[in-house]
Coordinates of C-alpha atoms (C1' of nucleotides) in Angstrom, one line a residue:
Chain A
X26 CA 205.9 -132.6 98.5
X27 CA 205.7 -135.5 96.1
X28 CA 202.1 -136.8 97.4
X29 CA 200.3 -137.1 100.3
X30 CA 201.8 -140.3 102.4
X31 CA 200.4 -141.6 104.6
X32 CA 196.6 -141.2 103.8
X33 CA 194.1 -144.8 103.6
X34 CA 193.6 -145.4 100.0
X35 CA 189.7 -147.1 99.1
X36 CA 188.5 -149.0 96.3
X37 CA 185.9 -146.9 94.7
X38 CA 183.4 -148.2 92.2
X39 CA 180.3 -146.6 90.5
X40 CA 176.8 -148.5 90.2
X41 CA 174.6 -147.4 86.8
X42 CA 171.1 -147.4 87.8
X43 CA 169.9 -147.7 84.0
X44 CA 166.0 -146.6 83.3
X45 CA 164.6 -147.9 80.3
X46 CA 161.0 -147.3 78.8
X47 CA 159.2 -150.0 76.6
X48 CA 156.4 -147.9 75.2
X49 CA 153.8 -149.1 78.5
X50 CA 156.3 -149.3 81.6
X51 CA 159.3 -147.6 83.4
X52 CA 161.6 -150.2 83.9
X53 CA 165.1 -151.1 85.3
X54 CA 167.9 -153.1 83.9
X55 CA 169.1 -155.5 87.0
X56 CA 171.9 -158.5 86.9
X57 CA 171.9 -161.3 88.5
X58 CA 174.9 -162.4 90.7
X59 CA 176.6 -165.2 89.8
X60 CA 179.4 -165.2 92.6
X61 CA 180.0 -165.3 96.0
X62 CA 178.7 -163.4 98.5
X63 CA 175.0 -162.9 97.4
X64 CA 175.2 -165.2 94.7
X65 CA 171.9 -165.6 92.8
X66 CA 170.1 -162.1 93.7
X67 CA 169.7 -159.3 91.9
X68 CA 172.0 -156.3 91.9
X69 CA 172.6 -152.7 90.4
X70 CA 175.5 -153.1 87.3
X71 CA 178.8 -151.7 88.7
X72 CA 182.8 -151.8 88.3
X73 CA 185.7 -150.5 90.1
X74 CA 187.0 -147.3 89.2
X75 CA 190.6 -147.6 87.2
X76 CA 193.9 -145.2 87.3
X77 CA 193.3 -143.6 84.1
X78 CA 189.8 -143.1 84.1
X79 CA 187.1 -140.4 85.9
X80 CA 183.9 -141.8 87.0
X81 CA 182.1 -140.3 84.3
X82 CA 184.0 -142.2 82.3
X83 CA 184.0 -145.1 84.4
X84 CA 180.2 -145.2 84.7
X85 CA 180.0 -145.0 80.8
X86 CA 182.5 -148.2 80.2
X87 CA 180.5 -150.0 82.9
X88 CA 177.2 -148.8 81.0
X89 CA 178.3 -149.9 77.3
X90 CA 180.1 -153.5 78.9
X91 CA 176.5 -154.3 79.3
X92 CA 174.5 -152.8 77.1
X93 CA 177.1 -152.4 74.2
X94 CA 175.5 -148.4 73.7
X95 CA 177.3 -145.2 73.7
X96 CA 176.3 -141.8 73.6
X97 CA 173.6 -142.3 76.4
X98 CA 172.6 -139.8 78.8
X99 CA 174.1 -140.7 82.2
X100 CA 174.0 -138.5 85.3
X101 CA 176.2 -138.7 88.5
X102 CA 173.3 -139.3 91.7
X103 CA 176.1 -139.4 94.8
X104 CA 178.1 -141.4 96.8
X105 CA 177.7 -144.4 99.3
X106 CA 180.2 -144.7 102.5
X107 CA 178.9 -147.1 105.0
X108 CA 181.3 -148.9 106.7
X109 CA 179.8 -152.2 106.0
X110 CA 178.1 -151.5 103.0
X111 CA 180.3 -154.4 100.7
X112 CA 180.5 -157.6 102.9
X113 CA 183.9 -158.5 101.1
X114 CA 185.8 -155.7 101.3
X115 CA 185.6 -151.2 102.7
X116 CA 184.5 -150.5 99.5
X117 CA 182.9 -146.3 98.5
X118 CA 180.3 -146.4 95.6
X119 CA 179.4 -143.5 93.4
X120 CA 175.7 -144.2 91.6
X121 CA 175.2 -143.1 88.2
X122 CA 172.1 -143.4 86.3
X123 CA 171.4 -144.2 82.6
X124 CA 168.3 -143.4 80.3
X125 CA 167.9 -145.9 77.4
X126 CA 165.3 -146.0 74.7
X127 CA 165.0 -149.7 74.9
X128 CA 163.4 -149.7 71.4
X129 CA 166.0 -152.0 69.6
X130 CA 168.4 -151.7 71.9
X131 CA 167.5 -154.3 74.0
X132 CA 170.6 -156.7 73.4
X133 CA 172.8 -157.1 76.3
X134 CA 176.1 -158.7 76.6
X135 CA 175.4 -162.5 77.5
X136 CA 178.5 -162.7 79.7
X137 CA 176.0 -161.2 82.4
X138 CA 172.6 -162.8 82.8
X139 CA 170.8 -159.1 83.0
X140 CA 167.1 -158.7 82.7
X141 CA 164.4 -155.3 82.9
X142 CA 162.1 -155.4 85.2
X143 CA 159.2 -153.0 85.7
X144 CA 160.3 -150.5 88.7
X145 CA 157.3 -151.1 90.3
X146 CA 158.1 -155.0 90.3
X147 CA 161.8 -154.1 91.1
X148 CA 163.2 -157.6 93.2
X149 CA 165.0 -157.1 96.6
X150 CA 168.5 -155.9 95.5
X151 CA 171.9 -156.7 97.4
X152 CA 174.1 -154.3 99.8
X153 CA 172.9 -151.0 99.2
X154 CA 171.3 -150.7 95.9
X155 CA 167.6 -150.6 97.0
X156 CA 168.5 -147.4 98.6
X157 CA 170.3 -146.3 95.9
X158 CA 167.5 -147.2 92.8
X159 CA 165.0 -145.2 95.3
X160 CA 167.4 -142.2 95.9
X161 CA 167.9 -142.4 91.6
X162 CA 163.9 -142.2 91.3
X163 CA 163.7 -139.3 93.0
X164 CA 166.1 -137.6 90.6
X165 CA 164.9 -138.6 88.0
X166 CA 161.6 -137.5 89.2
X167 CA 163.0 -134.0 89.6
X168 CA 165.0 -133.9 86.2
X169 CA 162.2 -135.0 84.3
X170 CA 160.4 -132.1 85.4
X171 CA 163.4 -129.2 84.9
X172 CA 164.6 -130.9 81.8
X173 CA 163.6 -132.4 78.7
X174 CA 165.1 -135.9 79.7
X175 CA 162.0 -138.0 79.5
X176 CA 162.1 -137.9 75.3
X177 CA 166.0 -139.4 76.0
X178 CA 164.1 -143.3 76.8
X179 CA 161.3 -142.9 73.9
X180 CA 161.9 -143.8 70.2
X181 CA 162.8 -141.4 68.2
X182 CA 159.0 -141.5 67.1
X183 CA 156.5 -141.5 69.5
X184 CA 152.6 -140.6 70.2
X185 CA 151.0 -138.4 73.0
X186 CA 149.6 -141.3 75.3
X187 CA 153.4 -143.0 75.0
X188 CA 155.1 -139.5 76.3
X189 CA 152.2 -138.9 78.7
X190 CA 152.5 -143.0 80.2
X191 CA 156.4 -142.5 80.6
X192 CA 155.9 -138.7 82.4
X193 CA 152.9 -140.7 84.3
X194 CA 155.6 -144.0 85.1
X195 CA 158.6 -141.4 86.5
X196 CA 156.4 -138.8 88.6
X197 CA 154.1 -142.3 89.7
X198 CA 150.9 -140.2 89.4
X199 CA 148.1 -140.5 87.0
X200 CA 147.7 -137.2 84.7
X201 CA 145.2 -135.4 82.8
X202 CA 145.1 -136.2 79.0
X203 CA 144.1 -132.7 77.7
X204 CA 146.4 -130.5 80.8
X205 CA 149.3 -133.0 79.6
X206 CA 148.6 -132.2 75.7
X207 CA 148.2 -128.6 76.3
X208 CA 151.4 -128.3 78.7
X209 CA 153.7 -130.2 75.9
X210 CA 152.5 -127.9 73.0
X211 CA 152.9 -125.0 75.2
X212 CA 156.7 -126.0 75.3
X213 CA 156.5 -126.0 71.9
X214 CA 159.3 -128.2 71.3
X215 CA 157.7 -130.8 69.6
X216 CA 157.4 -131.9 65.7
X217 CA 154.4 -133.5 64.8
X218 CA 154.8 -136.0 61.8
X219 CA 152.2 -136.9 59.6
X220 CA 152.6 -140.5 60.3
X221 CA 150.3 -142.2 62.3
X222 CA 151.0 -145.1 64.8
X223 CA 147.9 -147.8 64.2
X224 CA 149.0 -150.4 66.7
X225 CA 146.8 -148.4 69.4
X226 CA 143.6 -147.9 67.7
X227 CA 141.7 -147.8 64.8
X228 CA 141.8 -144.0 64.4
X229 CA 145.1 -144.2 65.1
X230 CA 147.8 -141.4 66.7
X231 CA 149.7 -139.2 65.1
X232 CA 153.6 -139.8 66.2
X233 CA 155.8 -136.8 67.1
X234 CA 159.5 -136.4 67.1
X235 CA 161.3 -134.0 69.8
X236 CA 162.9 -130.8 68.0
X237 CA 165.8 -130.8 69.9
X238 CA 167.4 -127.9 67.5
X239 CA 164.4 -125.7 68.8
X240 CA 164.9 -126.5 72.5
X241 CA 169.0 -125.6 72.0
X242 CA 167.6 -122.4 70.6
X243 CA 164.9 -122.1 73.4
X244 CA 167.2 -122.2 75.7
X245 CA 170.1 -120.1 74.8
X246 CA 167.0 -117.5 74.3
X247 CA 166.2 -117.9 78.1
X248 CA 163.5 -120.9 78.4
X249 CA 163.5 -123.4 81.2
X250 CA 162.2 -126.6 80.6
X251 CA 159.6 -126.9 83.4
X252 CA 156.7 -129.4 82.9
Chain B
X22 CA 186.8 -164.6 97.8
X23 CA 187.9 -162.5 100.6
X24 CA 188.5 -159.3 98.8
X25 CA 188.5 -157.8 95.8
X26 CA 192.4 -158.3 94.1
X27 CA 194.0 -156.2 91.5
X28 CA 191.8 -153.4 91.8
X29 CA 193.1 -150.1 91.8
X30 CA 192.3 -148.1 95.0
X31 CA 192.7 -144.1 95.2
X32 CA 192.4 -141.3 97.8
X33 CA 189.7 -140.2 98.6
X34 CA 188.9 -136.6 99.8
X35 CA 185.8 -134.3 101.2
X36 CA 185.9 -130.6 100.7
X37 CA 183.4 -128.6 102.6
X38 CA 181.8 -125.3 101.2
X39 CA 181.1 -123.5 104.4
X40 CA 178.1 -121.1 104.1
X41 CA 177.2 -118.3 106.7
X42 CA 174.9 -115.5 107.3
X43 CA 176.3 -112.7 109.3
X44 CA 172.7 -110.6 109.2
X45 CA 174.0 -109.1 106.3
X46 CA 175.7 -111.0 103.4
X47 CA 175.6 -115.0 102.3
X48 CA 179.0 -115.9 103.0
X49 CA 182.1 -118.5 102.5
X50 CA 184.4 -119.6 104.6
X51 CA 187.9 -120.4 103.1
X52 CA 191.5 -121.1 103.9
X53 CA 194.5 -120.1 102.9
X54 CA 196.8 -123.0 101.5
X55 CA 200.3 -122.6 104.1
X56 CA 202.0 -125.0 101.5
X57 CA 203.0 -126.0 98.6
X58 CA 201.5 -126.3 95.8
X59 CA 199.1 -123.6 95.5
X60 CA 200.9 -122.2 98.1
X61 CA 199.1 -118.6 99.6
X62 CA 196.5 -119.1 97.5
X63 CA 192.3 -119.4 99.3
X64 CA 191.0 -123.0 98.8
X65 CA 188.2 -124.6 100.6
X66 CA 188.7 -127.0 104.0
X67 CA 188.9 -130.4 102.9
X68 CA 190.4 -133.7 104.7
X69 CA 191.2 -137.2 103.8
X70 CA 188.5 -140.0 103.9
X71 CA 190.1 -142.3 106.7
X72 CA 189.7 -146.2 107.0
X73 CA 187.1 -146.2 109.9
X74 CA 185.1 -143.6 108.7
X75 CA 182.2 -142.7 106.4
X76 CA 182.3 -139.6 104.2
X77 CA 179.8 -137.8 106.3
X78 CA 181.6 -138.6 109.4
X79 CA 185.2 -137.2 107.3
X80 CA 183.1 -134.0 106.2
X81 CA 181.8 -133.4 109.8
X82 CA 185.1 -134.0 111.6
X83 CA 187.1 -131.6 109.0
X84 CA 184.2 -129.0 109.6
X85 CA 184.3 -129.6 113.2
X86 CA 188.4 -128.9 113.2
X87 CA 188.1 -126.1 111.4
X88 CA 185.0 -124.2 113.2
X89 CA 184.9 -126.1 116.6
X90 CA 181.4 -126.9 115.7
X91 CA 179.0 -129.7 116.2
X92 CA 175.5 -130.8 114.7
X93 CA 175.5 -128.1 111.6
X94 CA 173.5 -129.2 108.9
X95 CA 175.5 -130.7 106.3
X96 CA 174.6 -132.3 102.9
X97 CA 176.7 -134.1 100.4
X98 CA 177.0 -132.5 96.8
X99 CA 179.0 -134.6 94.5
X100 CA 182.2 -136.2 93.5
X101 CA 185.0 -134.6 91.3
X102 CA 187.1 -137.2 89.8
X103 CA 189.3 -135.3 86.9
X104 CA 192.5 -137.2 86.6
X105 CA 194.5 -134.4 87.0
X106 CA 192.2 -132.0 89.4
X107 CA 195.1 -132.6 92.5
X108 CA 198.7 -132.0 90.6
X109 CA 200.4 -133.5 93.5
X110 CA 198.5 -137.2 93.8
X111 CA 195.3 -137.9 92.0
X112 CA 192.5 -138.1 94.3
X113 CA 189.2 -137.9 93.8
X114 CA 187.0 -135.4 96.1
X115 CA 183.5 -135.8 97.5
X116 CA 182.1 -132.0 98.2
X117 CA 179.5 -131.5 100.9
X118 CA 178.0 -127.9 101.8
X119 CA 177.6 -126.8 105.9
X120 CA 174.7 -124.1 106.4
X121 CA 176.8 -122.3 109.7
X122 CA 174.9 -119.4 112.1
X123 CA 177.5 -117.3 112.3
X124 CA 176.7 -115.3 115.5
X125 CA 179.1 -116.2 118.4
X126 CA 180.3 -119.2 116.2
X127 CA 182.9 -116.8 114.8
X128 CA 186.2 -118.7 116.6
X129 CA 187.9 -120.8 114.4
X130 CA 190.9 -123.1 114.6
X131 CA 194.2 -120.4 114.5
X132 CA 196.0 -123.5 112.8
X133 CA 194.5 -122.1 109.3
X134 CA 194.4 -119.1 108.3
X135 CA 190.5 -118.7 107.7
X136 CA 188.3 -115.9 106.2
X137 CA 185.1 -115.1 105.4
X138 CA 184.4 -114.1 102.2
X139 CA 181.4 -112.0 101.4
X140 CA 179.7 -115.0 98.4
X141 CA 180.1 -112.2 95.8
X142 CA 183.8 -111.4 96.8
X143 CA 185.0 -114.7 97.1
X144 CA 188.8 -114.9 95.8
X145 CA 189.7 -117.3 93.2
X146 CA 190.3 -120.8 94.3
X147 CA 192.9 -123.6 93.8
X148 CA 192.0 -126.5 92.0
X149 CA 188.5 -127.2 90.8
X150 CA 187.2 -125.8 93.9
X151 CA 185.8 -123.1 91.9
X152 CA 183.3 -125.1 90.5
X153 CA 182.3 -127.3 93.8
X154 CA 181.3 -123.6 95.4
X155 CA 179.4 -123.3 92.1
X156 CA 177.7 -126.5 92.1
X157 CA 177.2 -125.5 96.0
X158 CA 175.0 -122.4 95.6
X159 CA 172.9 -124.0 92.8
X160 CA 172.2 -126.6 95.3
X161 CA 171.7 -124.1 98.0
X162 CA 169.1 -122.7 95.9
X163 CA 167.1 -125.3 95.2
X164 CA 166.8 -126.8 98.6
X165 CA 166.5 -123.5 100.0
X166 CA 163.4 -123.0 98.1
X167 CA 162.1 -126.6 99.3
X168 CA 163.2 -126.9 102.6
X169 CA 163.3 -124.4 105.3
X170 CA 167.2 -124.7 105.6
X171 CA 167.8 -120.7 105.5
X172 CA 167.1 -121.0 108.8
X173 CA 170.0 -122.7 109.3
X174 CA 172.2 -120.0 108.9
X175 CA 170.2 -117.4 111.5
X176 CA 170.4 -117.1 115.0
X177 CA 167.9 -118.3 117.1
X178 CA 165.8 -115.0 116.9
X179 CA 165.8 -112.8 113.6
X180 CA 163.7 -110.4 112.0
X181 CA 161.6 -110.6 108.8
X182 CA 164.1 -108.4 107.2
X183 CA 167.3 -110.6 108.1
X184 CA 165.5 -113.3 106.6
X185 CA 164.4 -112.0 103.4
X186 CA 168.0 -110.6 102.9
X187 CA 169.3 -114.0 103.6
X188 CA 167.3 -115.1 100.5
X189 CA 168.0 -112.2 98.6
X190 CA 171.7 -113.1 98.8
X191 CA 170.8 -117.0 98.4
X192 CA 168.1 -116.6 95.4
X193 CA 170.5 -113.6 93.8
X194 CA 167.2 -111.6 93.4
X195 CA 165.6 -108.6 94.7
X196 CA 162.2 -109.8 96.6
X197 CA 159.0 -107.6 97.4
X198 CA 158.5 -107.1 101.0
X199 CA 155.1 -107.4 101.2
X200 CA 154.7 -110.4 99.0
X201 CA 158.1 -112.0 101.0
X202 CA 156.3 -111.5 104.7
X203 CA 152.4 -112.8 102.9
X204 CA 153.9 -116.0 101.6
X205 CA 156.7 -116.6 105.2
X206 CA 153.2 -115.9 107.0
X207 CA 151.5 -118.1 104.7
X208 CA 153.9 -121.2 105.8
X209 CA 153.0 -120.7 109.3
X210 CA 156.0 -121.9 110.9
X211 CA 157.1 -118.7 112.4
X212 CA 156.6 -117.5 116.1
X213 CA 156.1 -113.6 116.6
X214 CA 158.2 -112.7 119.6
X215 CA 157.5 -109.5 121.7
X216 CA 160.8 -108.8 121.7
X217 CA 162.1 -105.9 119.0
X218 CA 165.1 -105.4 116.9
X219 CA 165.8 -102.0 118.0
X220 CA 169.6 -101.4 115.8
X221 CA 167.9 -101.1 112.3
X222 CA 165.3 -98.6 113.1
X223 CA 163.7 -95.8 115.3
X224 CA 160.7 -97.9 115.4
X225 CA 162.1 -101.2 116.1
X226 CA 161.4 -104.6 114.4
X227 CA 159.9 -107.7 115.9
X228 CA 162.0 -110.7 116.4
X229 CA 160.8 -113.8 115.3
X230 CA 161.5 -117.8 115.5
X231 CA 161.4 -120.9 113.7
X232 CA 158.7 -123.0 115.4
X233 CA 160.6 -127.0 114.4
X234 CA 158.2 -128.6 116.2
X235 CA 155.2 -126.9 114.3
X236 CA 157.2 -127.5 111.0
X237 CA 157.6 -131.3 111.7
X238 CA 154.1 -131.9 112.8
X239 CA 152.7 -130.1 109.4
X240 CA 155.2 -132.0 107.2
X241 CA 154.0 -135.1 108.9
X242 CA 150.5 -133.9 108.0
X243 CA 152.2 -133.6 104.5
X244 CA 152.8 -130.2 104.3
X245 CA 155.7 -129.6 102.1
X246 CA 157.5 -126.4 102.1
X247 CA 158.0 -124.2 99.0
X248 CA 159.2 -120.6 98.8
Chain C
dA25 C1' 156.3 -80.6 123.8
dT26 C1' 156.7 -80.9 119.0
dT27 C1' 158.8 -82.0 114.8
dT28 C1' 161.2 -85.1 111.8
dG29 C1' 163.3 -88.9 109.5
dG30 C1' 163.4 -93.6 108.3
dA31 C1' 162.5 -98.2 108.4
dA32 C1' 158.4 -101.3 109.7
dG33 C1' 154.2 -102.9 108.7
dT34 C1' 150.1 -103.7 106.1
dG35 C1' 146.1 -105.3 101.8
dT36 C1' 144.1 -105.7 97.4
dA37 C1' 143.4 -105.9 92.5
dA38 C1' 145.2 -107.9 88.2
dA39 C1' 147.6 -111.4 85.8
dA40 C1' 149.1 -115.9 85.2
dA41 C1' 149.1 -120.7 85.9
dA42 C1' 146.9 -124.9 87.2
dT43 C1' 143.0 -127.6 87.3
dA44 C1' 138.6 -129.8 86.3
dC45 C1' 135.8 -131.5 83.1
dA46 C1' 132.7 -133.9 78.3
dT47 C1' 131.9 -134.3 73.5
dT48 C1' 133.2 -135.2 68.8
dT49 C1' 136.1 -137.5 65.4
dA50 C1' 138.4 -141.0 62.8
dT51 C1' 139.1 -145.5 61.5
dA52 C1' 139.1 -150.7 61.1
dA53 C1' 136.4 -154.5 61.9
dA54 C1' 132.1 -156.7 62.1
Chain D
dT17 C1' 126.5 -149.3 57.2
dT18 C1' 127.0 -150.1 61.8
dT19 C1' 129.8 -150.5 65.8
dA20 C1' 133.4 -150.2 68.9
dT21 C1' 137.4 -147.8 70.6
dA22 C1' 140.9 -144.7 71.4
dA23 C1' 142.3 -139.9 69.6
dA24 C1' 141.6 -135.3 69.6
dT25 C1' 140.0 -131.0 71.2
dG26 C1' 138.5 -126.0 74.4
dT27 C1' 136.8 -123.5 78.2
dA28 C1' 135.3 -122.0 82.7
dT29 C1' 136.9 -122.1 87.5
dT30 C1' 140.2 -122.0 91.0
dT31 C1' 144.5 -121.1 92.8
dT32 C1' 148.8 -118.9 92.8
dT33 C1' 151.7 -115.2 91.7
dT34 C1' 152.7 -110.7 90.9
dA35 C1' 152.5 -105.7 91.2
dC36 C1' 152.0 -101.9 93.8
dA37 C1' 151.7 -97.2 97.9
dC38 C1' 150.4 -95.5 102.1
dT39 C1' 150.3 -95.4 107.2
dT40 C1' 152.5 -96.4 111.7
dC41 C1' 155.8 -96.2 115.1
dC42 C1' 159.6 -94.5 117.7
dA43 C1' 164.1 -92.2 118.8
dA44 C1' 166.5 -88.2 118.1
dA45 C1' 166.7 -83.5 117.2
dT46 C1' 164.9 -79.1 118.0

DNA sequence: ATTTGGAAGTGTAAAAAATACATTTATAAA
DNA sequence: TTTATAAATGTATTTTTTACACTTCCAAAT
């Protein structure tokens, strides 16, 4: 047997539901359709899978033909089947999402007009992608609570109240300031500098980096990241 | 534009890890390949996503072939997309995972040749199937510590001592007994029969059942469950 | 009728984790 | 030097989790 004849063939794409953090607010990095159908609303970033490539790989071209950026943490979420779900033609998506510390990254290829928004003013998305960005939330909900993923959309310096807004943004819930302080320094996975962020206040806060040598070591020595 | 042109299109598979419970042992149900290549060795059921279907429909109709089953609670995993995971044609393969009650439901199609495996005695597997039953029980895991799906895989009635094996074998861990039956009773979603379990004992143990309806009304009440 | 063996059934104390909560400190600007 | 503002800090309480051992019930054997 050479291959299997016979067998319906299907386009299959992936869609990068791509999380950023701008020191205040979760946000979402959306373009804007400028084709036929749905031209002129807002949609997920996505391409067709190719020959040569996995969709890991797929999902990372598709990632840094926007954004330009490699070497970003990008996690497969699952696929989408619905018949009808692409208007124009039987069409399987697999959703990946993307963690970027927008910090100076922020310049996008201009061939797309792309834009953040804050999730929580998120605009009505085409096909399927509402479903997907909502299905993406809630694991990155759950990873940001079994893993140490939050620190991959902050600077590499960052205060407290900046790490406890982002953990507030993702779970969507309001926490305590001294539970949150006391949890992180119980991980003990932190470095803090001795440089101080004055934009905040006049005391000023201390910035911390995240020791990710330490965690390795944490975790080969049995710890679980569990916030 | 009537359809996307020029874009490569692939094959597109499910492969369904098929979990069971005989009172006893976590199981897996596997075939054994009557072809080449692989020929004689175990691999899991899988089927070809068609035209006029969606890839829960494929994984339900390829579990249904194989088992002659209907409505058994199935979930997708993920997608496996290596370039060269299929020698014969590259296809990439969607994995979903059926929870099966094995009592009675023990006929299966005589077109494959299909075992159960005891989970700890599984053979090794062609392909990357391997990892998807990997990536299956780390699932099973963590939804069976958040949603009631053990019972999935019991018959209707079942003592407390079936079900604290069953997440012995799905957990991988020893459990107390007394703390096991506090926190099940604690859930209150059980229903003591009067009926006994006479095979295991001299004294007998009490059958019980899941109560759904109880379980949907306190989730609706937002009850969530957590073992 | 009595004994026996073996799994079923049961509760509590201790430890750990999560939660609730209020005052002091540091600094720039006025 | 006063003031305004966010940063920094610790403890008591509650809840959850864990550890742990004896009694009960019944069929089978005597």
């Amino acid at each position: 047997m050479k291959n299997y004849d016979n067998q319906n063939k299907v386009l299959l794409a992936v869609d990068c539901i791509i999380f950023g953090f701008d020191k205040k607010n979760l946000k979402i990095l959306l373009i804007k359709r400028d084709f036929e159908p749905e031209k002129g609303k807002w949609s997920l970033m996505g391409g067709f899978l190719k020959n040569d490539e996995n969709l890991d790989t797929a999902a990372t071209r598709v990632l840094n033909h926007l954004t330009g950026l490699d070497d970003i943490y990008m996690e497969q979420l699952r696929s989408y089947s619905a018949l009808d779900r692409d208007p124009v033609e039987r069409t399987v998506s697999v959703s990946y999402y993307a963690l970027i510390n927008i910090e100076g990254h922020d310049t996008l290829n201009e061939n797309f007009s792309a834009k953040w928004f804050n999730i929580d003013e998120k605009p009505d998305l085409i096909f399927d992608h509402n479903l997907m960005v909502k299905n993406a939330m809630s694991r990155l909900r759950y990873r940001a609570s079994t893993k140490p993923i939050g620190f991959e959309l902050l600077p590499e310096k960052f205060t407290m109240k900046q790490l406890q807004t982002l953990y507030e943004a993702i779970l969507g819930e309001n926490l305590d300031k001294r539970n949150f302080i006391n949890k992180i320094n119980g991980l003990d996975i932190l470095i803090k500098t001795d440089e101080k962020d004055m934009n905040s206040s006049r005391k000023g806060s201390f910035f911390y980096t995240f020791d990710a040598e330490k965690y390795q070591l944490k975790v080969s020595d049995g710890f679980a990241f569990k916030l």
